[in-house]
Short mmCIF file of C-alpha atoms and ligand atoms in Angstrom, two decimals:
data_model
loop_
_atom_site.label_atom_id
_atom_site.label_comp_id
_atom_site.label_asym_id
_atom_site.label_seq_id
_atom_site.Cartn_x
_atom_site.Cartn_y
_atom_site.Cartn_z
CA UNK A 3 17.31 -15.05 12.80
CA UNK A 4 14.02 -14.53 10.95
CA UNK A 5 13.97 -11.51 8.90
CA UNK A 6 10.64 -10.96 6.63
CA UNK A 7 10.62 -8.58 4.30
CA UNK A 8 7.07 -7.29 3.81
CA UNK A 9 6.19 -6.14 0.08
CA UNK A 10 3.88 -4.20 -1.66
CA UNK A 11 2.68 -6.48 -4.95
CA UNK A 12 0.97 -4.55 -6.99
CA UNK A 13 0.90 -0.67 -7.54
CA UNK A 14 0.96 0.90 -3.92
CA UNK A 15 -1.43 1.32 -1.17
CA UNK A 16 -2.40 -2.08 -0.59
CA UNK A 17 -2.28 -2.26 3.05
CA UNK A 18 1.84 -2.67 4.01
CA UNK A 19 0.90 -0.05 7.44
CA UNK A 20 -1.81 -2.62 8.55
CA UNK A 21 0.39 -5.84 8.17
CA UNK A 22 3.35 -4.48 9.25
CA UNK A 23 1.89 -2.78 12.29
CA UNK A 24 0.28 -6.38 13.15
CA UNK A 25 3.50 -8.62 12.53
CA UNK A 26 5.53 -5.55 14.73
CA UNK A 27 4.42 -6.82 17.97
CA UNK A 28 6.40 -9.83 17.36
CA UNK A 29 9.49 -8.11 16.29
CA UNK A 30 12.34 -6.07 17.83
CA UNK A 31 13.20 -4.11 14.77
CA UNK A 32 11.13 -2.68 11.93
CA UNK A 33 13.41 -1.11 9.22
CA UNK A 34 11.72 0.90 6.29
CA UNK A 35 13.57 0.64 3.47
CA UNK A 36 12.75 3.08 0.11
CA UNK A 37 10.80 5.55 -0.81
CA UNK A 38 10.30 8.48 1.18
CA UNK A 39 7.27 10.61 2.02
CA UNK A 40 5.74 9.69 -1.21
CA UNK A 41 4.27 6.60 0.74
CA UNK A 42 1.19 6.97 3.04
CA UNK A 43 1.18 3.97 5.19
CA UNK A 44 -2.43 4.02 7.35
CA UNK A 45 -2.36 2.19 10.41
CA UNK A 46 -5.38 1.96 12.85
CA UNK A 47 -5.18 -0.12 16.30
CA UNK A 48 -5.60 0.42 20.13
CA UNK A 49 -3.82 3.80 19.92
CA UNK A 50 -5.65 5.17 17.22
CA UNK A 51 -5.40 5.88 13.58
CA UNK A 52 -2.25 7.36 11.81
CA UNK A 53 -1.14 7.90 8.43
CA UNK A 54 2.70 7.28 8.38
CA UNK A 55 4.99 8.49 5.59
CA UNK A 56 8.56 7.66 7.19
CA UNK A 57 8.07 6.60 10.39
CA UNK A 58 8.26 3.13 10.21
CA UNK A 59 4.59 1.24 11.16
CA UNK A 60 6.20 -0.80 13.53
CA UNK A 61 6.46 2.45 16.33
CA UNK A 62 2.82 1.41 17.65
CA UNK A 63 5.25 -1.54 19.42
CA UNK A 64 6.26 -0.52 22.88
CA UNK A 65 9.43 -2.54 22.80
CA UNK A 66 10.27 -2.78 18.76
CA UNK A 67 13.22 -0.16 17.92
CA UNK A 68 12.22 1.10 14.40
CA UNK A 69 15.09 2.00 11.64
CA UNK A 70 14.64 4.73 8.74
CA UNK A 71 17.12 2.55 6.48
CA UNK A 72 19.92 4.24 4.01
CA UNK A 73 17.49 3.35 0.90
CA UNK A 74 14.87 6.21 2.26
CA UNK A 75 14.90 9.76 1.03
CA UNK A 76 14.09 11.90 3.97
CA UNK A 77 12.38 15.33 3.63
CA UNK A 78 13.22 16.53 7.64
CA UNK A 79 10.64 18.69 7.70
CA UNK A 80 7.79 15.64 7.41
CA UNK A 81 9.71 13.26 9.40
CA UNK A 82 10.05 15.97 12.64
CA UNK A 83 6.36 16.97 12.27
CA UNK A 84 5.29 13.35 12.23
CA UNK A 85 7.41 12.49 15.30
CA UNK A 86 5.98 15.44 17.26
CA UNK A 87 2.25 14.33 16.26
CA UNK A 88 3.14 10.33 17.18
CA UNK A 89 4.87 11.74 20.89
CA UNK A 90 1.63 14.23 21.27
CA UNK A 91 -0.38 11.04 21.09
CA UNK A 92 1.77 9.52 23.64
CA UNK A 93 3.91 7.07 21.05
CA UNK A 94 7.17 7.05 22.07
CA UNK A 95 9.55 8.26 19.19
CA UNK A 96 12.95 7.97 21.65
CA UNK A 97 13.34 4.14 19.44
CA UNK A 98 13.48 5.52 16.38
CA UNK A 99 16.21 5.83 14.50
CA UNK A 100 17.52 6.94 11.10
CA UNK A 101 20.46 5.71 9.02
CA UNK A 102 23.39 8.15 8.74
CA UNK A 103 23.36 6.88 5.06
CA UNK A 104 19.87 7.80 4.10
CA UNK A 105 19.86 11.00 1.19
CA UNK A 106 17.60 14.09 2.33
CA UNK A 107 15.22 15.75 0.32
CA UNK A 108 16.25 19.27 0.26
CA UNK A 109 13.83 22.31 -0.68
CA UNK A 110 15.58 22.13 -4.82
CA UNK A 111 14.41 18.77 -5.26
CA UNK A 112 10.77 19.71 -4.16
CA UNK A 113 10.72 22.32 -6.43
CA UNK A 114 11.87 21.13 -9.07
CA UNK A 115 9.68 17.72 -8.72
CA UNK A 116 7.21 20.60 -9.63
CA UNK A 117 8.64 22.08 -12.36
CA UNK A 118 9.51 18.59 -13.94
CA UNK A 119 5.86 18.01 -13.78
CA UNK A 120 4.73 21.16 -15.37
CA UNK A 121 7.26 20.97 -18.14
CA UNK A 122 6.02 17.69 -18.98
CA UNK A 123 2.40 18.76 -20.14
CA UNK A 124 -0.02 16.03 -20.29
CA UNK A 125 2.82 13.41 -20.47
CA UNK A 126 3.01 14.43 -16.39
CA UNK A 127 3.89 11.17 -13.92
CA UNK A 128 1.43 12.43 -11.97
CA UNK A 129 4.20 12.16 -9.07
CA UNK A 130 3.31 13.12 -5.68
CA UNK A 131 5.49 16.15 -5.64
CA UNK A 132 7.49 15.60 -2.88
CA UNK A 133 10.71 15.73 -3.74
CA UNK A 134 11.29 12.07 -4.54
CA UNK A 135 12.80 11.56 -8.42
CA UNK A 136 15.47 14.19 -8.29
CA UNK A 137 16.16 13.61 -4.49
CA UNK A 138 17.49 10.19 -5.53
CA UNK A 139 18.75 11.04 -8.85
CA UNK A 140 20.97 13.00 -6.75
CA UNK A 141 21.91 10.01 -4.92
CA UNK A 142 23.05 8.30 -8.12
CA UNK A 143 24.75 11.66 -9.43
CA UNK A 144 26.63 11.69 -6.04
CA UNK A 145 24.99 14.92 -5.16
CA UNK A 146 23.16 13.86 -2.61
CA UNK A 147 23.42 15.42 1.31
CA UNK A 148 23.42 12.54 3.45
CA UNK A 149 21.52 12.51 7.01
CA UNK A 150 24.76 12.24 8.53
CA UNK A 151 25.88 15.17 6.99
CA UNK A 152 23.87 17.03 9.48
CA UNK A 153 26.10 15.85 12.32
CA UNK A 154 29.06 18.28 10.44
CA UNK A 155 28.09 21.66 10.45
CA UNK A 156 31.24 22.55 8.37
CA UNK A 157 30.89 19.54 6.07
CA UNK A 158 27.09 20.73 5.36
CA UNK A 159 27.86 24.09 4.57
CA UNK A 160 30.82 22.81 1.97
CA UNK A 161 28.57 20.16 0.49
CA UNK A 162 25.71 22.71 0.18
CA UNK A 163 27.60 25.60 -1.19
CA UNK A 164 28.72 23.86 -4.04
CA UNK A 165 25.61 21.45 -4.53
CA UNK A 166 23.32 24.87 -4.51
CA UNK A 167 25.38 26.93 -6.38
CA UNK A 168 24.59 24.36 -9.60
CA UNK A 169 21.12 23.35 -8.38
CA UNK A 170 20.17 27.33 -8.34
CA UNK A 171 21.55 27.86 -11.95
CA UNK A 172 19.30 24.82 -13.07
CA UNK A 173 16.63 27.28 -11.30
CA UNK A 174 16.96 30.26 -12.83
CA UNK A 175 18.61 29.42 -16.30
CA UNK A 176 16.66 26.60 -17.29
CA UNK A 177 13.02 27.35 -15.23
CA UNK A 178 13.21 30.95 -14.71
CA UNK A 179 12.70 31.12 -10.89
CA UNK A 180 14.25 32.66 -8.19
CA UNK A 181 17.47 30.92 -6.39
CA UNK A 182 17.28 29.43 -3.01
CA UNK A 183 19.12 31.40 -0.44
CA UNK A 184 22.29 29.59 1.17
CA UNK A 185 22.03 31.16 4.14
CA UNK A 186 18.04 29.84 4.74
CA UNK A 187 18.62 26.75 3.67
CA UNK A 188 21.97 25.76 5.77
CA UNK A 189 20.45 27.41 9.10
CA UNK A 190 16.93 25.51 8.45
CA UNK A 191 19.30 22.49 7.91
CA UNK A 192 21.22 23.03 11.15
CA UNK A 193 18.05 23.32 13.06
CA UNK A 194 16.91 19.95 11.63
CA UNK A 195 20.09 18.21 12.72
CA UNK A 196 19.80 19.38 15.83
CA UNK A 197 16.76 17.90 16.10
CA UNK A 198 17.22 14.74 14.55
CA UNK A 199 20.70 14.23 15.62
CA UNK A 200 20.26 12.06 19.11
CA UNK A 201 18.35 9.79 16.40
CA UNK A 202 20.99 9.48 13.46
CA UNK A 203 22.93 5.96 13.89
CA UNK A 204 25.12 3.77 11.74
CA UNK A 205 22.30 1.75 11.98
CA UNK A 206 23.79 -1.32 9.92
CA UNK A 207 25.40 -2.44 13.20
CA UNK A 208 21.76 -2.40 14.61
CA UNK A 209 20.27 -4.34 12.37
CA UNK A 210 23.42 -6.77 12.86
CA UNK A 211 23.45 -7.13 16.09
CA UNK A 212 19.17 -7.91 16.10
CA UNK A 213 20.42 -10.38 13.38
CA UNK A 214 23.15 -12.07 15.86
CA UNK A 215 20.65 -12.11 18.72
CA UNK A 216 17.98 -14.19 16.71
CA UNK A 217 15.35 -12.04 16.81
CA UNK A 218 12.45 -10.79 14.72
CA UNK A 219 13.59 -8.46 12.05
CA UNK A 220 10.76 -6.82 9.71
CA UNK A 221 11.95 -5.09 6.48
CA UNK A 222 8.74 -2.82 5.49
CA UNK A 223 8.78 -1.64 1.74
CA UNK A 224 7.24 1.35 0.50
CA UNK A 225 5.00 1.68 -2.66
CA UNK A 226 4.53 -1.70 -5.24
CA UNK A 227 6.01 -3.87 -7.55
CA UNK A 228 5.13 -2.09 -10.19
CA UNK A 229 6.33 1.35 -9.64
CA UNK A 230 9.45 -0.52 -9.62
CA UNK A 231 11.76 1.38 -12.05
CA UNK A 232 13.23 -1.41 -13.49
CA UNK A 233 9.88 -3.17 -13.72
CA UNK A 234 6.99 -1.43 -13.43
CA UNK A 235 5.15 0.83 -16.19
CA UNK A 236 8.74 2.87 -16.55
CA UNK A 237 8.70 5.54 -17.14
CA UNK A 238 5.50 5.45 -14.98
CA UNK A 239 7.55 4.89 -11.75
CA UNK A 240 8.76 5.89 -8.62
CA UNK A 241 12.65 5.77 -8.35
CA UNK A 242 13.37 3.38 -5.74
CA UNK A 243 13.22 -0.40 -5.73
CA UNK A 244 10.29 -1.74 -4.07
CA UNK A 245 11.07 -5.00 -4.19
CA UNK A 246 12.58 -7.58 -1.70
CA UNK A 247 16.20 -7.27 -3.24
CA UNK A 248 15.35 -3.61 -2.75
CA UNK A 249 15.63 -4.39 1.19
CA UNK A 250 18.87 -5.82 0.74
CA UNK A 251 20.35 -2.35 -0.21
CA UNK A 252 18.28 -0.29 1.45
CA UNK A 253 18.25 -1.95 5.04
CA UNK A 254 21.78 -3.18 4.33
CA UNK A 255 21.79 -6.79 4.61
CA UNK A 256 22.32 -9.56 2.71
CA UNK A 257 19.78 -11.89 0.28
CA UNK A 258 20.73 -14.80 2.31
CA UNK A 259 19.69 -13.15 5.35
CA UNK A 260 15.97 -12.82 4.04
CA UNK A 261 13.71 -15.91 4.86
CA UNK A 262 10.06 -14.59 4.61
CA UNK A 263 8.53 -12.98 1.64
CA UNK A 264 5.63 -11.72 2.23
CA UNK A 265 3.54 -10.26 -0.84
CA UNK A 266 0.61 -7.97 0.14
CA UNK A 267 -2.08 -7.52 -2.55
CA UNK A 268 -5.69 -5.82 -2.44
CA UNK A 269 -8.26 -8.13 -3.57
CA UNK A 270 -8.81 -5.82 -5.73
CA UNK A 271 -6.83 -3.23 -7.69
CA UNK A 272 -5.33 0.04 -7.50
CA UNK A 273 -2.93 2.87 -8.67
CA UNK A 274 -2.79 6.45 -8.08
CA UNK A 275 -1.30 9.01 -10.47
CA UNK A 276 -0.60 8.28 -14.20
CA UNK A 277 0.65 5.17 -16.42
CA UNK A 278 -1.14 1.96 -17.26
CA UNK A 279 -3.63 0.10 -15.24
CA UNK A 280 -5.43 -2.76 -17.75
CA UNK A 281 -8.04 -3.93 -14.89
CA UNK A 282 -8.91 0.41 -14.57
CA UNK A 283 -12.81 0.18 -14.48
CA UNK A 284 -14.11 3.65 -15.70
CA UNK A 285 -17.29 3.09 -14.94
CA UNK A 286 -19.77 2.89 -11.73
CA UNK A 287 -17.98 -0.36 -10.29
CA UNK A 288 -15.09 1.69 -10.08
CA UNK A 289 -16.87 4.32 -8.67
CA UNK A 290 -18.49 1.93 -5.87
CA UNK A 291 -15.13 0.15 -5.01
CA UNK A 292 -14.10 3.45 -4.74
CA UNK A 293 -16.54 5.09 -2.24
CA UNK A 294 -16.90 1.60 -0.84
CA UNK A 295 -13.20 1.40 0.07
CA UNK A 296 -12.75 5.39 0.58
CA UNK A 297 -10.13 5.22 -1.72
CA UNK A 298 -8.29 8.37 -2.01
CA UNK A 299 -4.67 8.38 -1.61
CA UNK A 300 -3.07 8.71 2.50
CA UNK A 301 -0.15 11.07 1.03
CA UNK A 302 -1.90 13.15 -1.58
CA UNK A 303 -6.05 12.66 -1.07
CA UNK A 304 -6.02 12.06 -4.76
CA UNK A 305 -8.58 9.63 -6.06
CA UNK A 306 -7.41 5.91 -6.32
CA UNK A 307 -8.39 4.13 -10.18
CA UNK A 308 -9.86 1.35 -9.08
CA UNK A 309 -10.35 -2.29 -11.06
CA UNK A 310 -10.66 -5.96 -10.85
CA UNK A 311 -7.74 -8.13 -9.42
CA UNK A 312 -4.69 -8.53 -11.88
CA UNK A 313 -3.34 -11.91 -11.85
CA UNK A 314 -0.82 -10.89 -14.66
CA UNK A 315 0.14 -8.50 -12.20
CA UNK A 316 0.39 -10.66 -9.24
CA UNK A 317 2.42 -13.59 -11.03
CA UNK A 318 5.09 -11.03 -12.32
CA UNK A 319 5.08 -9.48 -8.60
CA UNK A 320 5.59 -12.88 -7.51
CA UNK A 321 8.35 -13.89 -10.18
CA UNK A 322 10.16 -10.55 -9.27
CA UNK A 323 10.07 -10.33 -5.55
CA UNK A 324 9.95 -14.18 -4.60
CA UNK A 325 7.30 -14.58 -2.43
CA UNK A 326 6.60 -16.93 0.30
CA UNK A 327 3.06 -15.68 1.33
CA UNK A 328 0.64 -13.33 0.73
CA UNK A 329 -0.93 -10.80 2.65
CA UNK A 330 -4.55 -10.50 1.22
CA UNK A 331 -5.91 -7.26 2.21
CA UNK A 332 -9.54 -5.42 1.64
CA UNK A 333 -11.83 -8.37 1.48
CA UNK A 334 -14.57 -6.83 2.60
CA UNK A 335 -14.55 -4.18 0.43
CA UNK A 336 -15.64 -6.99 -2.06
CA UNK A 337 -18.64 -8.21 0.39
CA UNK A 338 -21.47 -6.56 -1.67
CA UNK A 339 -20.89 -7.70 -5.59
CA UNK A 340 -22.70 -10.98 -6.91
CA UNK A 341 -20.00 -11.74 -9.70
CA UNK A 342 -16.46 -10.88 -9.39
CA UNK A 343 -14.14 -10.71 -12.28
CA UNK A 344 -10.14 -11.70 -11.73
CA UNK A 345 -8.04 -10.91 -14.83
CA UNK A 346 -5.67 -13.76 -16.34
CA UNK A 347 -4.90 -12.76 -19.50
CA UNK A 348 -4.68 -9.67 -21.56
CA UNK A 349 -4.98 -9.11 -25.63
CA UNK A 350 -2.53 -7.81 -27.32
CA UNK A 351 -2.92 -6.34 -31.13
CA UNK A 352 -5.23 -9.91 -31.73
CA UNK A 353 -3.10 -12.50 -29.30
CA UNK A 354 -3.79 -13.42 -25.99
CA UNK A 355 -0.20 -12.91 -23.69
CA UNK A 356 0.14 -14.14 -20.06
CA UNK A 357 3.03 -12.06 -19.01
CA UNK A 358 3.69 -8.32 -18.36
CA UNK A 359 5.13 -6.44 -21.43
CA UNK A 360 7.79 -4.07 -20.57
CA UNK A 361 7.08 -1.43 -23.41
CA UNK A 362 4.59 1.29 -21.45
CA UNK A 363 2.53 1.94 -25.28
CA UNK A 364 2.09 -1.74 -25.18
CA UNK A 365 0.34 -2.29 -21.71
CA UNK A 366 -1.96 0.61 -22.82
CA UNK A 367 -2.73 -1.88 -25.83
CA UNK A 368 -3.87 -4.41 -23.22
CA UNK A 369 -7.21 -5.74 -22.54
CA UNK A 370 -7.99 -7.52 -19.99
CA UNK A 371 -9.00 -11.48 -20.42
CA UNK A 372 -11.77 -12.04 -17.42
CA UNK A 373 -13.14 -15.12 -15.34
CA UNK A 374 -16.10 -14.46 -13.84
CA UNK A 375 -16.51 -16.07 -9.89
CA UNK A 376 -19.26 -15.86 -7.69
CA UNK A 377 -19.07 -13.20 -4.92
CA UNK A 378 -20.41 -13.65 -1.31
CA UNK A 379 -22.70 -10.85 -0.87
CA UNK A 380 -22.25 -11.72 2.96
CA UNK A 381 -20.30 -9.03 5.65
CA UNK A 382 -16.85 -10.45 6.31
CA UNK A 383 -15.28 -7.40 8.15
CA UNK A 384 -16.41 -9.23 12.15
CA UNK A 385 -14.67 -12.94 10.79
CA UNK A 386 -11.56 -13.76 12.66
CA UNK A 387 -11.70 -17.69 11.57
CA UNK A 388 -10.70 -18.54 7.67
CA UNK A 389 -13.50 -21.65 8.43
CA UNK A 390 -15.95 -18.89 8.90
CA UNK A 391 -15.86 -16.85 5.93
CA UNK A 392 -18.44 -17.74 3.13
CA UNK A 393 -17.91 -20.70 0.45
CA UNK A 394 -17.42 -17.99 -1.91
CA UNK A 395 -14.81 -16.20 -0.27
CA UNK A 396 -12.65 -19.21 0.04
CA UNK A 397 -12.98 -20.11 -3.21
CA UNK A 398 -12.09 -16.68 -4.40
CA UNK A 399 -9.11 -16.42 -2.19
CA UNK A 400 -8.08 -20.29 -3.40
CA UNK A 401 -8.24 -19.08 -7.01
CA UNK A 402 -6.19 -16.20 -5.92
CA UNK A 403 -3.91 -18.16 -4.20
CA UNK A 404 -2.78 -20.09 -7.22
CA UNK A 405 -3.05 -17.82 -9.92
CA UNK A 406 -0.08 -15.84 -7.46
CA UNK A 407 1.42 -19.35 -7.10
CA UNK A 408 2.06 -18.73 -3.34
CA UNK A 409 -0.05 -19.41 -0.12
CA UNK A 410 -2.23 -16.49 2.07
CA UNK A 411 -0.63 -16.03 4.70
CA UNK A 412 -2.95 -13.15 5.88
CA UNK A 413 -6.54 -12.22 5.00
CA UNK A 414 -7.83 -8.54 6.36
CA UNK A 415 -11.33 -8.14 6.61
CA UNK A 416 -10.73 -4.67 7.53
CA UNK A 417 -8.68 -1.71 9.00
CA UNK A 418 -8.11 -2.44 12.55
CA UNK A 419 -5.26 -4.61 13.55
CA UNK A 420 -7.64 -7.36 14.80
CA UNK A 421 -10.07 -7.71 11.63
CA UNK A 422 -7.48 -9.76 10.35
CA UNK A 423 -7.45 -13.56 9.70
CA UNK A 424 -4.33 -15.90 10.72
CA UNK A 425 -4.69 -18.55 7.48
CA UNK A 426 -1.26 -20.31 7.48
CA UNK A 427 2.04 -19.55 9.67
CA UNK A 428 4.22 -16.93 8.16
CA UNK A 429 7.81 -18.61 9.22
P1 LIG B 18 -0.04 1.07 2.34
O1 LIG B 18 0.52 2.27 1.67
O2 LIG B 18 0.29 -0.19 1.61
O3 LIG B 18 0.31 0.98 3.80
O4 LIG B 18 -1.63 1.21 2.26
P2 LIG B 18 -2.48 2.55 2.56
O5 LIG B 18 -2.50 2.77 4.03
O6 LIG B 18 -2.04 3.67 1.69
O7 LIG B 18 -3.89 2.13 2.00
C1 LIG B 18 -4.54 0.99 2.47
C2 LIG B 18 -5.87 1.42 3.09
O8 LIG B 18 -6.66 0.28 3.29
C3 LIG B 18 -5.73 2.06 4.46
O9 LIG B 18 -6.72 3.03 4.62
C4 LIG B 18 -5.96 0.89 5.41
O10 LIG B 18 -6.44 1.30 6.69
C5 LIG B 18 -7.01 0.17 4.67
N1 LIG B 18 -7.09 -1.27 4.91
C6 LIG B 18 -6.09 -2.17 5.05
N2 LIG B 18 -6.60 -3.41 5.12
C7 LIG B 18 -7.93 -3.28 5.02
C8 LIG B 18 -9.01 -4.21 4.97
O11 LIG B 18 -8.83 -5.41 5.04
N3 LIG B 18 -10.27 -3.70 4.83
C9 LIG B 18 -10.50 -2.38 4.73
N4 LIG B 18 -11.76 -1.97 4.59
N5 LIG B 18 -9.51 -1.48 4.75
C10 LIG B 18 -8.26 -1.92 4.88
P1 LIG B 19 2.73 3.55 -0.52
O1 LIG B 19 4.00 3.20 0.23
C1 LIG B 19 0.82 4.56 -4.29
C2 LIG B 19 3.19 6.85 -7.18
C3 LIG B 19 2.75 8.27 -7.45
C4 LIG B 19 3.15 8.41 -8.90
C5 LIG B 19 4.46 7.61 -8.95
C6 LIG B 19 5.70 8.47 -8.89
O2 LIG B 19 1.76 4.33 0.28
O3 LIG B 19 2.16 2.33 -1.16
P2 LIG B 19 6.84 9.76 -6.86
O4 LIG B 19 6.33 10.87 -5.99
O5 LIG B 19 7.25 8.53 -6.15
O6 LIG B 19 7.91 10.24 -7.82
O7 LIG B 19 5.59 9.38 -7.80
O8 LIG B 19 4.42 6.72 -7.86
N1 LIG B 19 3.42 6.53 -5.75
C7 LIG B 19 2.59 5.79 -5.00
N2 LIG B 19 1.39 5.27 -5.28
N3 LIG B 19 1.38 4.35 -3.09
C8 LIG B 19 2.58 4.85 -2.79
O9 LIG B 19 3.24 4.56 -1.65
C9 LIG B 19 3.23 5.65 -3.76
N4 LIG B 19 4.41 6.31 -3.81
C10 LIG B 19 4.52 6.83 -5.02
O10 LIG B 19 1.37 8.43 -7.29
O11 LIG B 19 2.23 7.75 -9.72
MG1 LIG B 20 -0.16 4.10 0.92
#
C-alpha cells in the first residue's frame, strides 16, 4: 500500500502541480491536503495548461479519484468556478471529491484577511488575501462551518446565525465596515451545497479502502516547508502545516502509513510575499532568473524574489519533513549562467551557523556563505536521459543531492509532463 506524500521544501511554488500531475497516472487517489486557494499549482500536459488552487493535480488522470482532504480550507466560490473551467475543457470533475470535514472560507474571513493586512502597516504578511489565516483560526477557535455543514440546511443557518452575529460586530466595532447580511450569505451558501453536495464524502473511508486494496495513494501538499507555522519565518507564514506529518491530519491517515517522501525543491530559490529570504538577489541575476523563469506568482501574479539555492534551507526541510527523494525542478532555468552559487552557510552577528534560526529578526541578520560551481551554459529543457545532461549539471545536482542528504528522485527540465528526467525509482 504505497502512499507518497509529495512536499513542497522550500518556500512555495516549486513545482508540486508538475510532479504530482506526472506521478498521478500511476495512482488511484490523489488527496490534497492544506492550504486552500492560497496555492497555485500549474500543471501543463496533453490536455493543456491549468493553474489549480484546490482541485487536486492529479484530475488530468482519467481513472485517479482525487480527494479535497479535511486539512483544506475551501472558499466554494473558487473551487465551483474551477470545476466548471476543468469540465469546459472536457476534464471530468464527476471523481472529485471533498471531505465533509474540510472548514470553508466564508465571505468574513476574506474580508477581514484584508483588513488584518491593512491594519498591519508595513509589518503586512503580504498574504494572498484569500481568506486563509482567519478561515483556519476559526478552525482552531471551533468556529469554523464545515463542508458538511452544507448538507443541513437547518444546521447552517444555526451555525451561521450565531457565528455572524460575532464575526459582524468584529466588523463594524473594531474595523468600521458594514455587516454581512444573513440572509445573502446563507442563500449563497445553500446554492453552493447544492452544487457541491453529490461531491461531499466522508472521504476517510476512501482513502481506507485505496489503502486496503494496495494501491497508489498520492498525498499532494500545498505551499513549503517554510511557511510552515511552526517552522518557517513565523510570523511570516501561512497557517497550515505543509509538511509530511501535515498529511497525516489533513488526509487522515496514519505516519506509519506514509512510505515515500518526496521533497520538491527549485534549483534555485523562491518566495512570494514578505519575511526573510537570505539567498534574495536584489540585483539583475534576480531579475534574469526572474524573466527567465516567468516568475510571477499562479494565485496572485505577484513577482517571485528570486536567489541562489539554500542548502540551509533544504537540510532543515529535510530534517523536518523526512525525505526519501527529491524532486528537482527548474533546471533549465539555470542553463544560461557560467558560475552558480549554492548557499551553505550563513553569518550571524560575526559567526558562521549551519542551521535555521527560529527568531524572524535573526534570519534577517543572515548572510549568506557561498560556493561557487561551474554552470553548463548548455539547453537542458529536450534531455529525457540523466546520462545526457552536461558534466556540469550532474555535478551540480550531486552537490545538491548531498548537501539535502537525500537522493533525486526527479529532475524537470521544464513544464510539460514529459521534460522530466526518471534518475532513481521513487518506491
Ligand atoms: P507549485 O505551487 O509547487 O505547484 O508550483 P507553481 O505551479 O506555483 O510554480 C512552478 C512553476 O514552474 C510553474 O509555472 C510550472 O509550470 C513551472 N515548472 C515546473 N517545473 C519546471 C521546470 O523544470 N522548468 C521550467 N521552466 N518550469 C517548470
Ligand atoms: P503553493 O501551493 C507560495 C505565502 C503568501 C504569503 C504567506 C501567507 O502554490 O506553493 P496566506 O494567504 O497563506 O495567509 O499567505 O504564504 N503563500 C504562498 N507562497 N506558494 C504558495 O502555495 C503559497 N501559499 C501561501 O504569499 O507570503
Ligand atoms: Mg504555486
Amino acid at each position: 500500500m504505497p502512499v507518497i506524500a509529495v512536499i513542497g521544501a522550500q518556500w512555495g511554488d516549486e513545482g508540486k502541480g508538475k510532479v504530482v500531475d506526472l506521478l498521478a497516472q500511476e495512482a488511484s487517489l490523489v488527496v490534497r491536503f492544506s492550504g486552500g486557494d492560497n496555492a497555485g499549482h500549474t500543471v501543463v500536459n496533453p490536455c493543456g495548461k491549468f493553474g489549480l488552487h484546490l482541485v487536486p493535480s492529479g484530475i488530468f488522470s482519467p481513472h485517479t479519484v482525487c480527494i479535497i482532504g479535511n486539512g483544506v480550507v475551501i472558499n466554494p466560490s473558487v473551487l465551483i468556478g474551477e470545476m466548471d473551467q476543468l469540465d469546459r475543457c472536457g476534464v471530468a470533475t464527476t471523481r472529485l471529491f471533498i471531505s465533509d470535514r474540510a472548514n470553508l472560507i466564508m465571505p468574513y474571513h476574506i474580508l477581514l484577511d484584508g483588513l488584518e493586512e491593512e491594519s498591519r502597516g508595513e509589518k503586512a504578511l503580504g498574504t494572498t488575501r484569500k481568506g486563509i489565516g482567519p478561515a483556519f483560526a476559526d478552525k482552531v477557535a471551533r468556529l469554523g462551518i464545515r463542508a458538511g455543514d452544507l448538507l443541513d440546511k437547518d444546521m447552517l443557518l444555526e451555525r451561521l446565525r450565531s457565528v455572524l452575529d460575532y464575526k459582524n460586530t468584529i466588523l463594524t466595532k473594531v474595523y468600521g465596515v458594514s455587516p454581512l447580511s444573513l440572509d445573502e450569505v446563507y442563500s449563497q451558501y445553500c446554492q453552493y451545497g447544492e452544487r457541491l453536495g453529490p461531491h461531499i464524502r466522508e472521504t476517510v473511508i476512501m482513502l481506507e479502502e485505496a489503502l486496503n486494496r494496495d494501491e497508489l495513494v498520492l498525498l499532494e501538499g500545498a505551499q513549503g516547508a517554510l511557511l510552515d507555522p511552526d517552522f518557517g519565518t513565523y510570523p511570516y507564514t501561512t497557517s497550515s502545516s505543509p509538511l509530511a506529518g501535515g498529511g497525516c491530519l489533513g488526509a487522515g491517515l496514519g505516519p506509519t502509513r506514509i512510505n515515500r517522501v518526496v521533497g520538491v525543491f527549485k534549483s534555485y530559490c523562491t518566495r512570494v510575499g514578505s519575511g526573510p529570504m537570505p539567498t534574495e538577489l536584489k540585483d539583475e541575476t534576480g531579475d534574469l532568473i526572474r524573466e527567465r523563469a516567468h516568475e510571477y506568482g499562479t494565485t496572485t501574479g505577484r513577482p517571485r524574489r528570486c536567489g541562489w539555492f539554500d542548502a540551509v534551507v533544504a537540510r532543515f526541510s529535510n530534517q523536518i519533513n523526512g525525505f526519501t527523494g527529491a524532486a528537482i525542478t527548474r533546471l533549465d532555468i539555470l542553463d544560461v549562467f557560467p558560475r552558480l552559487k549554492i548557499c551553505v552557510g550563513y553569518k550571524l552577528d560575526g559567526r558562521t551557523i549551519d542551521y535555521f534560526p527560529a527568531n524572524v529578526a535573526a534570519v534577517e541578520r543572515c548572510q549568506p556563505v557561498y560556493e561557487e560551481v561551474a554552470g553548463w551554459q548548455t539547453p537542458t529543457s529536450h534531455i529525457r536521459e540523466y546520462e545526457q545532461l552536461p558534466l556540469e549539471a550532474r555535478q551540480y545536482i550531486a552537490r545538491l543531492e548531498e548537501l539535502i542528504s537525500c537522493p533525486a528522485n526527479l529532475i524537470s527540465v521544464g513544464q510539460a509532463r514529459e521534460q522530466t528526467i526518471h534518475k532513481t525509482p521513487i518506491l
